[in-house]
Coordinates of C-alpha atoms in Angstrom, one line a residue:
M1 CA 97.7 108.8 98.0
D2 CA 99.7 112.0 98.9
Y3 CA 100.0 110.8 102.5
I4 CA 101.2 107.4 101.4
N5 CA 103.8 109.0 99.1
Q6 CA 104.9 111.2 102.0
V7 CA 105.3 108.3 104.4
A8 CA 107.1 106.3 101.7
R9 CA 109.5 109.3 101.4
G10 CA 110.1 109.1 105.2
D11 CA 108.4 112.5 105.7
F12 CA 105.9 112.2 108.6
T13 CA 105.1 115.9 109.1
G14 CA 101.5 117.1 108.9
L15 CA 100.0 113.6 109.1
Y16 CA 97.9 114.1 112.2
E17 CA 96.1 117.3 111.1
P18 CA 93.8 115.4 108.6
L19 CA 92.8 113.0 111.5
Y20 CA 91.8 116.0 113.7
I21 CA 89.7 117.5 110.8
A22 CA 88.0 114.3 110.3
E23 CA 87.3 113.9 114.0
E24 CA 85.7 117.5 114.0
A25 CA 83.5 116.4 111.2
I26 CA 82.5 113.2 112.9
Y27 CA 81.5 115.1 116.1
D28 CA 79.3 117.4 113.8
L29 CA 77.6 114.5 112.4
L30 CA 77.0 112.9 115.9
D31 CA 74.9 115.9 116.8
S32 CA 72.4 114.9 114.0
V33 CA 71.8 111.2 114.8
D34 CA 70.1 109.3 117.5
D35 CA 71.9 107.8 120.6
Q36 CA 72.4 104.4 119.3
T37 CA 73.8 105.5 116.0
Q38 CA 76.1 107.9 117.9
N39 CA 77.5 105.0 119.9
L40 CA 78.1 102.9 116.8
I41 CA 79.9 105.9 115.0
V42 CA 82.0 106.6 118.2
Q43 CA 83.1 103.0 118.6
F44 CA 83.9 102.8 114.9
T45 CA 85.9 106.1 114.6
T46 CA 87.7 105.6 117.9
G47 CA 89.2 102.2 116.7
A48 CA 89.9 103.5 113.2
A49 CA 91.6 106.7 114.5
A50 CA 93.6 104.5 116.9
Q51 CA 94.7 102.1 114.3
L52 CA 95.8 105.1 112.0
R53 CA 97.9 106.6 114.7
R54 CA 99.5 103.3 115.7
I55 CA 100.5 102.7 111.9
I56 CA 101.8 106.3 111.5
D57 CA 103.6 106.0 114.8
A58 CA 105.2 102.8 114.0
A59 CA 106.4 103.9 110.7
A60 CA 107.7 107.3 112.1
T61 CA 109.7 105.7 114.9
Q62 CA 111.6 103.4 112.6
N63 CA 115.4 104.1 112.0
P64 CA 115.7 106.4 108.9
G65 CA 116.4 104.6 105.7
E66 CA 115.3 104.0 102.1
P67 CA 111.8 105.1 101.3
A68 CA 111.1 101.5 100.4
Q69 CA 111.8 100.4 104.0
H70 CA 109.3 103.0 105.3
L71 CA 106.7 101.5 102.9
D72 CA 107.4 98.0 103.9
V73 CA 106.8 99.1 107.6
L74 CA 103.5 100.7 106.6
L75 CA 102.4 97.7 104.5
D76 CA 103.4 95.3 107.2
N77 CA 100.9 97.0 109.6
F78 CA 98.2 96.3 107.2
T79 CA 96.5 92.7 106.6
N80 CA 98.8 90.6 104.4
T81 CA 97.4 87.4 103.2
N82 CA 97.6 84.9 100.3
A83 CA 95.1 85.0 97.7
A84 CA 93.9 81.5 98.3
S85 CA 92.5 82.5 101.7
M86 CA 90.3 85.2 100.2
T87 CA 86.7 84.8 99.0
S88 CA 84.8 87.3 96.8
T89 CA 82.9 90.0 98.6
S90 CA 80.8 90.6 95.6
L91 CA 77.9 88.4 94.2
E92 CA 78.7 89.7 90.7
S93 CA 82.4 88.8 90.7
V94 CA 83.7 85.3 91.5
T95 CA 87.3 86.2 90.5
L96 CA 89.1 88.5 92.8
A97 CA 91.6 90.8 91.0
C98 CA 94.1 93.5 91.7
T99 CA 92.7 96.9 90.7
I100 CA 96.2 98.3 90.0
C101 CA 97.4 95.7 87.6
M102 CA 93.9 94.2 86.8
D103 CA 95.2 90.7 87.0
A104 CA 93.3 87.8 88.8
Y105 CA 95.0 86.8 92.0
L106 CA 96.9 83.5 91.9
S107 CA 96.5 81.2 94.9
N108 CA 100.1 82.1 96.2
D109 CA 100.0 85.8 95.5
T110 CA 100.6 88.1 98.6
V111 CA 97.7 90.4 98.9
V112 CA 97.5 93.5 101.1
I113 CA 94.1 94.5 102.5
L114 CA 93.8 98.1 103.5
P115 CA 92.1 99.0 106.8
C116 CA 89.7 101.4 105.3
H117 CA 87.6 98.4 103.8
T118 CA 87.9 94.8 103.1
T119 CA 87.3 95.3 99.4
H120 CA 90.4 97.4 99.1
H121 CA 93.0 94.8 98.2
F122 CA 96.0 94.6 95.9
H123 CA 99.0 92.7 95.2
R124 CA 101.8 93.8 97.6
G125 CA 104.3 94.3 94.8
C126 CA 101.7 96.5 92.8
I127 CA 101.4 98.8 95.7
Q128 CA 105.1 99.2 96.0
V129 CA 105.6 99.8 92.3
R130 CA 102.4 102.2 92.2
I131 CA 103.8 104.4 95.0
F132 CA 107.3 104.8 93.6
R133 CA 106.2 105.1 90.0
P134 CA 102.6 106.6 90.4
S135 CA 102.2 107.7 86.7
S136 CA 102.8 104.2 85.1
P137 CA 101.2 101.3 87.2
H138 CA 101.2 98.9 84.1
E139 CA 104.9 98.9 83.2

């Protein structure tokens, strides 16, 4: 969350170091698994790292402006969809809901799906409010 707040403020310094630390940990992990698993891990992490770098670079090269503009650029790089196009990914839950406001999605709500996992999805407006007022998401 600190990195998202940092990007929202327009501060892009120090964002690459965590990526390199994660890459080192992944290479250590690769030494402990078989060749097929190694190939799967390399393919996944290479794609994920490239996507994160592209998102960070796109946000960093935008003209300086208000923090909200930087956040919009970042959110635009994630999957944005309407709730009607989503289906539940859990057998236990037939109702999809935003975990920030806890409200079920309405069919015309704009939902942002984070690249880390398809089950990480929120109302676009809730993310914006949460980042700029992190201590009170339900106001």
